[in-house]
Coordinates of C-alpha atoms in Angstrom, one line a residue:
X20 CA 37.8 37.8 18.4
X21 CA 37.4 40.1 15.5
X22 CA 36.7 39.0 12.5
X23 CA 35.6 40.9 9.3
X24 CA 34.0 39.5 6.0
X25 CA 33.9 42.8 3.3
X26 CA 32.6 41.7 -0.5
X27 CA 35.4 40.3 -2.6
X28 CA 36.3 37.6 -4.6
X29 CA 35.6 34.3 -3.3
X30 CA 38.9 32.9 -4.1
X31 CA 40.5 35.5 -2.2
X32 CA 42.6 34.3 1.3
X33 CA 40.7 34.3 4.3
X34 CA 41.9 37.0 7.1
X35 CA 43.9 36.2 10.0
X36 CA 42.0 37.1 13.8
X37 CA 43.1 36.7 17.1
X38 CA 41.3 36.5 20.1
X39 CA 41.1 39.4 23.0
X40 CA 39.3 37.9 26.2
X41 CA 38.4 41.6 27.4
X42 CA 36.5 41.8 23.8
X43 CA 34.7 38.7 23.4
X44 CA 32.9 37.6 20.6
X45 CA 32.1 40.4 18.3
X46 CA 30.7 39.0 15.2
X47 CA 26.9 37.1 15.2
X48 CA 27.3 34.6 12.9
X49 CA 30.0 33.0 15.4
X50 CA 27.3 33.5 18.3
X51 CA 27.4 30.2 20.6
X52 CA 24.2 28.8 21.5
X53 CA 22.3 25.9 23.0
X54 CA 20.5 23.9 20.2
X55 CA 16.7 23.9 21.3
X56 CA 15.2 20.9 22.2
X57 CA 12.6 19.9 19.8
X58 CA 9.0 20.3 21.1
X59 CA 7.6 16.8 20.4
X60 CA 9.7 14.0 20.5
X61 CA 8.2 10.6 19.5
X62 CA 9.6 6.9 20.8
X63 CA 10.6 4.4 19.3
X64 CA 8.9 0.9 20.8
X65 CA 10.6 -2.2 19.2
X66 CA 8.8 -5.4 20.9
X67 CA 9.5 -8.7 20.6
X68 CA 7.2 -11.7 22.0
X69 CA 7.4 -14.9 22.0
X70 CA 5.3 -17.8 20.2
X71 CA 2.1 -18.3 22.0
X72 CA 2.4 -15.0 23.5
X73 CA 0.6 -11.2 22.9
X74 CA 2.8 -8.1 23.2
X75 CA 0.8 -7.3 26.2
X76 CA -1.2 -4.2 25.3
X77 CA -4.4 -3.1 24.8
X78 CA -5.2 -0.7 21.7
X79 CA -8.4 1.7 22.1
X80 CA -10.4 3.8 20.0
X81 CA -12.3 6.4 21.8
X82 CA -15.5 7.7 20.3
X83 CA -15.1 11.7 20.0
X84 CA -11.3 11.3 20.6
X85 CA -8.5 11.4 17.7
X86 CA -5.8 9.1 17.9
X87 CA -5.1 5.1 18.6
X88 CA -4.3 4.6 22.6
X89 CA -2.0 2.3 24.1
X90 CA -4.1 1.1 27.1
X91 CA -3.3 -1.4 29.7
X92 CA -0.1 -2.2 29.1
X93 CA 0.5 -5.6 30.8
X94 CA 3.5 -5.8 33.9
X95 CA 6.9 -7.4 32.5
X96 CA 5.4 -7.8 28.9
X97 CA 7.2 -7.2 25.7
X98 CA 5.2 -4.0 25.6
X99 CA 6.6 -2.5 29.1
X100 CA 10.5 -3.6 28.2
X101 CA 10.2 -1.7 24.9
X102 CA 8.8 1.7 26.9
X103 CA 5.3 1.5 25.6
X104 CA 3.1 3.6 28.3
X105 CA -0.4 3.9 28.8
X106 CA -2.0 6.3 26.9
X107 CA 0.5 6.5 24.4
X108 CA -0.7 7.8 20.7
X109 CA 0.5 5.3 18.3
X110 CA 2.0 7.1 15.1
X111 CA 3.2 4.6 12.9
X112 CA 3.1 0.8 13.3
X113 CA 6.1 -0.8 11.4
X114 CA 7.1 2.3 9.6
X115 CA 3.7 3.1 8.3
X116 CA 1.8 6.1 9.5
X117 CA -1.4 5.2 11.2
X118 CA -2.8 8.3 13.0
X119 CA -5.1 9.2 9.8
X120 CA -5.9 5.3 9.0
X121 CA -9.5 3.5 10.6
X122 CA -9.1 1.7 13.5
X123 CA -9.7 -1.8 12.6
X124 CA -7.1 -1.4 9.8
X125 CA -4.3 -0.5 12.5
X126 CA -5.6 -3.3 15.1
X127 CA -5.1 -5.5 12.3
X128 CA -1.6 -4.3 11.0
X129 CA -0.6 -5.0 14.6
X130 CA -2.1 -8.2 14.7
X131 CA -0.5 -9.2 11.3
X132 CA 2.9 -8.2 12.6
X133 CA 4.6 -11.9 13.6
X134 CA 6.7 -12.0 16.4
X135 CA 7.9 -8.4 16.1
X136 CA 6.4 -5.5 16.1
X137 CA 7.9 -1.7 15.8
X138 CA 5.5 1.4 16.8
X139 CA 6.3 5.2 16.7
X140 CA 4.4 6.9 19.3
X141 CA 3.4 10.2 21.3
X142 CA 2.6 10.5 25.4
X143 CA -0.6 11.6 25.3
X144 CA 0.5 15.2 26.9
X145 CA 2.6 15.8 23.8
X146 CA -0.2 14.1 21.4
X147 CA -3.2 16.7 22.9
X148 CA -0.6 19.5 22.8
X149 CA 0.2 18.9 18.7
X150 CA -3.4 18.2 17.9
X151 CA -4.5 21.7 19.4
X152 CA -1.4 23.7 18.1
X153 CA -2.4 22.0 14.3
X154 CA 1.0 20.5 14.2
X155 CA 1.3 17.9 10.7
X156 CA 1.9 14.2 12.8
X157 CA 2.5 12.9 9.5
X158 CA 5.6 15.2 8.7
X159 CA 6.8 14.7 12.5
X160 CA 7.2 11.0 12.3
X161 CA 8.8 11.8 9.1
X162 CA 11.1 14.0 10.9
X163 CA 12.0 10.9 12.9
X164 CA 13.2 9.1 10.0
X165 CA 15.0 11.4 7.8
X166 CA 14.7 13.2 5.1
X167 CA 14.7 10.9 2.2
X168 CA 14.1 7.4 4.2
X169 CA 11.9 5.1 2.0
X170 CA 10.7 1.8 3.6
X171 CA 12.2 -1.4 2.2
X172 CA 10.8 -3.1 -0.9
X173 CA 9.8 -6.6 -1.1
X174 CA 9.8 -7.0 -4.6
X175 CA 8.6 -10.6 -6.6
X176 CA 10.6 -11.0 -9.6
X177 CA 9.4 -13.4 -12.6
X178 CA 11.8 -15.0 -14.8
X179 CA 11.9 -14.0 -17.8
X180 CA 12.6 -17.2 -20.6
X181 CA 14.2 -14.4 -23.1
X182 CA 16.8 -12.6 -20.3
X183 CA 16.4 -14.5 -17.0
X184 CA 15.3 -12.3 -14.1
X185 CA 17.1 -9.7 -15.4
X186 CA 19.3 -9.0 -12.7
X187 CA 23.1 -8.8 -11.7
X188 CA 24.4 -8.5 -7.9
X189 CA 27.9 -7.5 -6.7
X190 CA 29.4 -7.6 -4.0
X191 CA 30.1 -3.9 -1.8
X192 CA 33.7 -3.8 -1.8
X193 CA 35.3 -4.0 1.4
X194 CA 32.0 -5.2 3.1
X195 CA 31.2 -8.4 4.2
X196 CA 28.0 -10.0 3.0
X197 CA 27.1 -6.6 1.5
X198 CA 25.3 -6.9 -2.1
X199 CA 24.1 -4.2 -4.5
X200 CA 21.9 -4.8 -6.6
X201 CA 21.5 -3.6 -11.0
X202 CA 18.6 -4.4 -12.7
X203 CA 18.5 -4.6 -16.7
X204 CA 16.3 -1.7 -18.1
X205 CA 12.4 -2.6 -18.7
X206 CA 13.6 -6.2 -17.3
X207 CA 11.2 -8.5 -15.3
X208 CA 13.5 -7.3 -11.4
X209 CA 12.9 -3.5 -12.8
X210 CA 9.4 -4.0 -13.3
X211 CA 9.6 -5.6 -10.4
X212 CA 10.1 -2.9 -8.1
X213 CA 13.9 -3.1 -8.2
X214 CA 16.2 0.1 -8.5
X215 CA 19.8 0.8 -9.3
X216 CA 21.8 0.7 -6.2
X217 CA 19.7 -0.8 -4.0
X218 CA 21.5 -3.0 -1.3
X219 CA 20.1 -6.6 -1.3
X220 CA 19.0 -8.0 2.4
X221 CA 16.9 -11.2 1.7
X222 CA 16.2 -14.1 -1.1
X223 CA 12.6 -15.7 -0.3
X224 CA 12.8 -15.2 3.5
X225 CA 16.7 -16.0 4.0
X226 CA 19.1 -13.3 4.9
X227 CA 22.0 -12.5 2.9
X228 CA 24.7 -11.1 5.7
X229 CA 26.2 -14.1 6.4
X230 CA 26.3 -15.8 2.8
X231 CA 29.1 -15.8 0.1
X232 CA 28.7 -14.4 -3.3
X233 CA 29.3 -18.0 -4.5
X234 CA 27.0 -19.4 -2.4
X235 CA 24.2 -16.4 -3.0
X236 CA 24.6 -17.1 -6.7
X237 CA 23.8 -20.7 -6.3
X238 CA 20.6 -20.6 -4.3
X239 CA 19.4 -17.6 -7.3
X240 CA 19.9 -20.4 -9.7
X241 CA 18.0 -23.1 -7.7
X242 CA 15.3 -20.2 -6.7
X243 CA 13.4 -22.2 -10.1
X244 CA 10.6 -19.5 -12.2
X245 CA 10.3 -16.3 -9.2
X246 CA 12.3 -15.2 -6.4
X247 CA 10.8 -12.7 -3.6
X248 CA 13.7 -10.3 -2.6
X249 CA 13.5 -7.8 0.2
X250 CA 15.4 -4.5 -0.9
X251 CA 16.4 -1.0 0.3
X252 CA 17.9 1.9 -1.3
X253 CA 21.6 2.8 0.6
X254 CA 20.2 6.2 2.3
X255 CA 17.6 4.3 4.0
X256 CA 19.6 1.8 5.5
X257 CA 21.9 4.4 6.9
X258 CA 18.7 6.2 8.5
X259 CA 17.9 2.6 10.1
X260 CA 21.4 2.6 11.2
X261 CA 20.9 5.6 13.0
X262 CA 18.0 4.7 14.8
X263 CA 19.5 1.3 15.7
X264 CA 16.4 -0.3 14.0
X265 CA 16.4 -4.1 12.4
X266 CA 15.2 -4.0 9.0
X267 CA 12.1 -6.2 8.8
X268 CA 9.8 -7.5 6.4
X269 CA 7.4 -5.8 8.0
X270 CA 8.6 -2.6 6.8
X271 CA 8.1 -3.2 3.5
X272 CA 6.1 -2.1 1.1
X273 CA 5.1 -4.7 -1.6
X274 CA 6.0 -4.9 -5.5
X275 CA 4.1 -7.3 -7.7
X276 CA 3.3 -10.0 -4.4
X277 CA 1.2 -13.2 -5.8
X278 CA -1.5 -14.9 -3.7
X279 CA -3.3 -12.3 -2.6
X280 CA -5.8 -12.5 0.6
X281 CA -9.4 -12.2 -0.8
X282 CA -12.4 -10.8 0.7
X283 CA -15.5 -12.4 1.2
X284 CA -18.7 -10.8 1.5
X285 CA -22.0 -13.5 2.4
X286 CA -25.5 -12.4 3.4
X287 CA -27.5 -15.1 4.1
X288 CA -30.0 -17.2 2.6
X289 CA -32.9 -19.1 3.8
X290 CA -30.4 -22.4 4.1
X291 CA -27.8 -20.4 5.9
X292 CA -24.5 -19.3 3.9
X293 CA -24.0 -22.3 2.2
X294 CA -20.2 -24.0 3.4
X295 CA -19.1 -25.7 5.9
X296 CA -16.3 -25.2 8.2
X297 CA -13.5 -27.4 9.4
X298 CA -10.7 -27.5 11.9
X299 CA -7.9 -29.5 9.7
X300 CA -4.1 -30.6 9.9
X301 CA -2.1 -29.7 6.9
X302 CA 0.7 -31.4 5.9
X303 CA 3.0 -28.9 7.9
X304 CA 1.6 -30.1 11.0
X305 CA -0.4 -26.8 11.6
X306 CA -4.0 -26.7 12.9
X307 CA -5.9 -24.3 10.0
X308 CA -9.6 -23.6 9.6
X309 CA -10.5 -24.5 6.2
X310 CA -13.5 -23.6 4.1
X311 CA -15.4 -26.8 2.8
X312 CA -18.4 -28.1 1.2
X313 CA -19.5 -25.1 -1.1
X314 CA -23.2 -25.5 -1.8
X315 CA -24.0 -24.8 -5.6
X316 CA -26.1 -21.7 -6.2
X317 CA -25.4 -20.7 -2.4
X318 CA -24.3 -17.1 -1.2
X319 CA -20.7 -18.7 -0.7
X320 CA -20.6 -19.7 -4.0
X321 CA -21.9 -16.5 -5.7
X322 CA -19.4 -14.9 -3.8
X323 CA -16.7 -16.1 -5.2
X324 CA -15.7 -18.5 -2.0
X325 CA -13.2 -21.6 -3.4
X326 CA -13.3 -25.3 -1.5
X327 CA -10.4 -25.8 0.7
X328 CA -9.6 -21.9 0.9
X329 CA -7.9 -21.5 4.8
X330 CA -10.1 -18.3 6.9
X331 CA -7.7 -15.6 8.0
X332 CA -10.2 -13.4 9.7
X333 CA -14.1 -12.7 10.3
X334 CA -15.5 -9.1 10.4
X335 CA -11.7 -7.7 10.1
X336 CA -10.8 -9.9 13.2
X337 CA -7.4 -12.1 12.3
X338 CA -8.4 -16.1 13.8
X339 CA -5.9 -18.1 12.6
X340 CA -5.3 -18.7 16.4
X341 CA -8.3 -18.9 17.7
X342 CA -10.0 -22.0 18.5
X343 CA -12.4 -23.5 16.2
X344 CA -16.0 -23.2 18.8
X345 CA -15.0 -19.4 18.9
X346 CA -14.9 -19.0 15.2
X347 CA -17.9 -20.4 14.9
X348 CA -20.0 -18.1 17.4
X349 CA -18.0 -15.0 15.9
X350 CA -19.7 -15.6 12.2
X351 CA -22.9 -16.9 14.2
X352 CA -23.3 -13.4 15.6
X353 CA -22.9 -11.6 13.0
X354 CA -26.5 -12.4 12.3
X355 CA -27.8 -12.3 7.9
X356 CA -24.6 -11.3 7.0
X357 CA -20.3 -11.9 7.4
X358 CA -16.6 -11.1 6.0
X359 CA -14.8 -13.0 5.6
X360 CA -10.7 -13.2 4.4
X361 CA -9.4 -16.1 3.0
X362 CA -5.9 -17.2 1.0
X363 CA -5.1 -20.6 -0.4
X364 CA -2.7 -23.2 1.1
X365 CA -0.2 -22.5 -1.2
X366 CA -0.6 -18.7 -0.6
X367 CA -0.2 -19.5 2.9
X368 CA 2.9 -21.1 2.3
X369 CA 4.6 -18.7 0.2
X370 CA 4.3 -15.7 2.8
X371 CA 4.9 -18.4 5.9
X372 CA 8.5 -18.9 3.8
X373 CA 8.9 -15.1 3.9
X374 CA 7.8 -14.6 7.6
X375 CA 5.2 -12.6 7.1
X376 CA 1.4 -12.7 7.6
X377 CA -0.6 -12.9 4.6
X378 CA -2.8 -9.9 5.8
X379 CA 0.6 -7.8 5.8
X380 CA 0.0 -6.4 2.5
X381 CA -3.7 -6.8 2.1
X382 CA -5.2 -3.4 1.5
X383 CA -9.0 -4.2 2.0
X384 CA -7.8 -6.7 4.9
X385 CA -10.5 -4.6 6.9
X386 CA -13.9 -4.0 5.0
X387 CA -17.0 -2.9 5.9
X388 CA -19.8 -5.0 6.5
X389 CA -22.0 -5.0 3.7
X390 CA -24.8 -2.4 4.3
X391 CA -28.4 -2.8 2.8
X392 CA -29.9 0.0 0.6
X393 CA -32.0 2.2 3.0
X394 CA -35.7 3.3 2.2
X395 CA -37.3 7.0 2.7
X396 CA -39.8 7.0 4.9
X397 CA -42.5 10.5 4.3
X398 CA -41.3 11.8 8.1
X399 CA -38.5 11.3 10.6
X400 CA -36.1 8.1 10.4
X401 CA -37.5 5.1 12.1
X402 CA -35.8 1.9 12.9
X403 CA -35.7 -0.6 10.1
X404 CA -36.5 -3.9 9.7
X405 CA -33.7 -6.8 10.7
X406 CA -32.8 -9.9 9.5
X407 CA -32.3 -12.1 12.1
X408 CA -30.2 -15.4 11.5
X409 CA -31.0 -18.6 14.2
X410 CA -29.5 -21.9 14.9
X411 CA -30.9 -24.2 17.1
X412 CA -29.4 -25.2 20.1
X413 CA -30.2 -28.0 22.3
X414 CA -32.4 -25.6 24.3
X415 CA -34.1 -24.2 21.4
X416 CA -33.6 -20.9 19.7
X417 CA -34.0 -18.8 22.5
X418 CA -37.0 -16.9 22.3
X419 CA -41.0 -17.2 23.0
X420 CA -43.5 -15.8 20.8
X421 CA -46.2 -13.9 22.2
X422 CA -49.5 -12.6 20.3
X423 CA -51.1 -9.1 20.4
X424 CA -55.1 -9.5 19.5
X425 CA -55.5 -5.9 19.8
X426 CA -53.0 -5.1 16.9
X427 CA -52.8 -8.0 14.9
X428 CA -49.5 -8.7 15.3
X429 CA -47.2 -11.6 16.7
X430 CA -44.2 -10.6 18.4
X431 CA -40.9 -11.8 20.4
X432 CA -42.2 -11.9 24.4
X433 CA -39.3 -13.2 25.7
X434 CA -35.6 -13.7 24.5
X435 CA -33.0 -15.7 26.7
X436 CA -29.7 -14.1 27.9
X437 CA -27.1 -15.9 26.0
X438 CA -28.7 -17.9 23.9
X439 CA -29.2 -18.1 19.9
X440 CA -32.0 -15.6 20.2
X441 CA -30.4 -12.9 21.8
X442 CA -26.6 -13.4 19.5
X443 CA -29.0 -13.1 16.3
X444 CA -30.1 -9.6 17.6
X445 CA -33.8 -10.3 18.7
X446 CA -35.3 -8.0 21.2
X447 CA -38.4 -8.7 23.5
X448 CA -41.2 -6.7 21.5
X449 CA -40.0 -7.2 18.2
X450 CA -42.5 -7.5 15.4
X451 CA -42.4 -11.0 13.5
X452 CA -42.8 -9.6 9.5
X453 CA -41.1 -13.2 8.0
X454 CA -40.4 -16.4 8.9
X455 CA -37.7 -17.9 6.4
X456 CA -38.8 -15.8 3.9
X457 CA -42.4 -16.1 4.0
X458 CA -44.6 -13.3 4.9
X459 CA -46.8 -13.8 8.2
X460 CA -48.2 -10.2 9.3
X461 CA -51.7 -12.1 8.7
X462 CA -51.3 -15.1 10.1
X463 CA -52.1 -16.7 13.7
X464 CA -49.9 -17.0 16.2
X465 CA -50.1 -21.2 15.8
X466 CA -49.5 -20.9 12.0
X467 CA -46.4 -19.0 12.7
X468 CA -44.9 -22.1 15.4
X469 CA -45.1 -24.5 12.5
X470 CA -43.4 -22.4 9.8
X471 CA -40.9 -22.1 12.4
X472 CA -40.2 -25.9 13.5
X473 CA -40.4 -27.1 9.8
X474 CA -37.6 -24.7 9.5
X475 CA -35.4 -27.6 11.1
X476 CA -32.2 -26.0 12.8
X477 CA -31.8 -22.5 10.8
X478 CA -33.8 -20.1 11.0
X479 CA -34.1 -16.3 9.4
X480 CA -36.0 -14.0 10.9
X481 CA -37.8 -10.7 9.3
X482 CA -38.5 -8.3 12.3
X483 CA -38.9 -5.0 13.5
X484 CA -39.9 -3.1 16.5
X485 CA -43.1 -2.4 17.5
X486 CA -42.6 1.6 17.2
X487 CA -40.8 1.4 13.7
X488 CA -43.8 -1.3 13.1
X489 CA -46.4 0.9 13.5
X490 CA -44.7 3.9 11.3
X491 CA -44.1 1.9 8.4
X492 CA -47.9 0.6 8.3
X493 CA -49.1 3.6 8.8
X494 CA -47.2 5.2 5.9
X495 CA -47.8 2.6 4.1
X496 CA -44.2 1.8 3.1
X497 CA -43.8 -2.2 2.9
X498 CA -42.0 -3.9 5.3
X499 CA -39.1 -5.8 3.6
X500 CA -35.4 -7.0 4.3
X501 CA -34.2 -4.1 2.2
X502 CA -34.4 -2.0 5.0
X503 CA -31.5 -2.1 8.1
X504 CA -30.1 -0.7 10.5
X505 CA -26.2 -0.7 12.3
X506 CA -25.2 0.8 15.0
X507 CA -21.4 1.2 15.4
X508 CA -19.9 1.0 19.0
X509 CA -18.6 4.2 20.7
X510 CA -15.6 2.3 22.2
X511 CA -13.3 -0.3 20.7
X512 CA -10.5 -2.8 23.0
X513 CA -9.0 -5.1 21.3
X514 CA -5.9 -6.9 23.2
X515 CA -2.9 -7.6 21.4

């Protein structure tokens, strides 16, 4: 095949070529060639589950080790049908990247999912191979999508009394139950979130494929002072096409959203946190932990904690599921202090009409416990003191008090396995400092019993080992709650 290409104009007529088998191919830009298979190819895991049911997976961080693993993965689960393997590297969970994001977040994106649940991942040989060749995870898995693939946009429009919601959709000509969408400069769907061109998918939770534009018009106008609309620009939809992917709420990002999940942060007082907690049946028909009973002036209350608020999750962990008793214990060990995340009932219900979890689009869905300012001691660190939190059980609170005549002291001699004493964080030779608030380093060990059974069924303890004991006296440095100590666990599970 010859074929020549000499500077000219570029209007001028393209020379004629023939072929000659003896010759070949003669000219390298028409070289033939294998493309080359890309060097890291992520999966795509769609799983479905049903109510009642996990996806059958285990998700674990690994102290010194980057990365979220997939870990037992469960026989016949919606995890194994999708092609999710153990030790997979999850990427992205429902389109958004995760690989850089703190563990607890991702558990509880995955958690907050529903019923389906879309993950991008690596094989672990293929993760450890990018990792040590420095290759940007972030810009593979955008790879995967396509260049200029934007997630969908749920987008909450407010009427407007002056323009309406400041809106028009038409019909895509020559497709069935295909809207686009053109929003009114500076109106209240613009402001929104809403662009020019986008294709409509959903009106307050219901999908728009399979209505007419008569019919789609009418439930706008009964849609009353807001309407929630999930969006996405037409070159994104053809990169889900490609990938044979659903568009799900999930996906989206949010625009304006009301009702937000708030978080809760309570350290506790001498009378305990200050609410009450209650398994009730809303009008649904849905079991839902409710808060109740705010004390005035309690920690609940100066933090901002509303009655009849419903509890979404403790310490980052998503309950709504879990049975009241186990609730309970969970906020029980956390000892003097708790997170918690809570939404109103009617917040509930307006993301329950969308499908989604309330903790979808929560960005501080996962916070930190609240940490206690730290004192310098003159030398090394030493263990601080602890704040213990105790409720009585019908054997007691789980711990004996011994007394040391040769220091002074009175101290924990014993703590039960399981009981309250041990799931408050005592330890046998902790140092009693305070007893519901009130300093006892001087007195006796039978002074110390009674300020602990007038106490009644709560009981907050000041304490610190006998080593850290001894350093802070002898430095001099007063022993107060101000002063604590966490340590973080090495490895995380969490089943989902």
């Amino acid at each position: 095949m010859r074929y020549t290409t000499e500077p000219g104009d570029a209007t001028d007529v393209p020379q004629k070529f023939t072929f000659n088998p003896k010759e070949g191919i003669d000219n390298p830009v028409l070289m033939i060639s294998d493309d080359p298979e890309p060097d890291f190819c992520p999966r795509l895991c769609l799983l479905k589950r049903e109510v009642g049911q996990g996806f059958g997976f285990c998700l674990r961080k690994e102290s010194g080790c980057r990365g979220h693993v997939v870990h037992q993965v469960t026989p016949w689960s919606a995890a194994e049908r999708s092609g999710l393997s153990d030790g997979d590297r999850i990427l992205e969970v429902n389109e958004a990247f995760v690989d850089n994001q703190e563990y607890t977040k991702v558990v509880m994106k995955v958690q907050a999912s529903g019923l389906q649940l879309c993950l991008l991942v690596l094989s672990a040989v293929e993760y450890e191979r990018a990792v040590n060749e420095g290759i940007d995870l972030m810009a593979l898995s955008r790879d995967h999508r396509g260049e200029g693939c934007a997630r969908p946009r749920l987008c909450h429009i407010i009427r407007d009394p002056g323009i309406g919601l400041g809106l028009s959709i038409s019909l895509i000509a020559g497709e069935r139950g295909k809207y686009y969408l053109s929003p009114v400069s500076d109106g209240p769907a613009e402001r929104a979130g809403v662009q020019a061109g986008d294709h409509l998918l959903s009106i307050n939770g219901v999908l728009v494929s399979k209505l007419t534009h008569s019919a789609l018009m009418k439930m706008v106008k009964k849609c009353g002072e807001y309407i929630t609309i999930l969006v996405v620009d037409s070159r994104s939809e053809e990169s889900y096409k490609r990938r044979r992917l659903p568009i799900l709420p999930a996906f989206a990002s949010s625009h304006n959203l009301p009702h937000r999940p708030k978080t809760i942060h309570l350290i506790q007082g001498p009378q305990g946190y200050g609410f009450l907690l209650r398994q009730e049946k809303l009008t649904t028909g849905n079991i839902a932990h409710l808060l109740r009973e705010v004390d005035p002036c309690s920690p609940a209350e100066a933090a901002g904690m509303e009655d009849g608020d419903l509890l979404l999750a403790v310490n980052g962990e998503q309950v709504e599921q879990a049975e009241h008793e186990d609730i309970v214990n969970r906020i029980r060990r956390s000892g003097q202090q708790v997170t918690l995340t809570t939404i109103s009932i009617q917040g509930k219900d307006y993301y329950t009409q969308l499908g989604l979890s309330p903790l979808m689009f929560y960005e501080e869905y996962i916070p930190q416990k609240v940490c206690f300012p730290t004192n310098t001691l003159p030398s090394n660190k030493t263990p601080g003191p602890r704040l213990c939190a105790l409720h009585r059980e019908d054997t007691g609170f789980g711990f004996k008090l011994a007394c040391s005549h040769i220091d002074n002291v009175i101290y924990v001699g014993q703590v039960e396995a399981g009981c309250a004493g041990e799931r408050a964080g005592l330890r046998e030779g902790d140092v009693i400092v305070e007893v519901n608030g009130q300093n006892v380093e001087h007195e006796n060990l039978e002074n110390v019993v009674t300020l602990i059974m007038k106490g009644g069924t709560s009981l907050m303890l000041l304490v610190v080992d006998k080593d850290g004991f001894e350093k802070l006296r002898t430095n001099g440095v007063p022993i107060t709650p101000d002063v604590s100590t966490q340590v973080p666990d090495t490895t995380e599970d969490n089943f989902v």
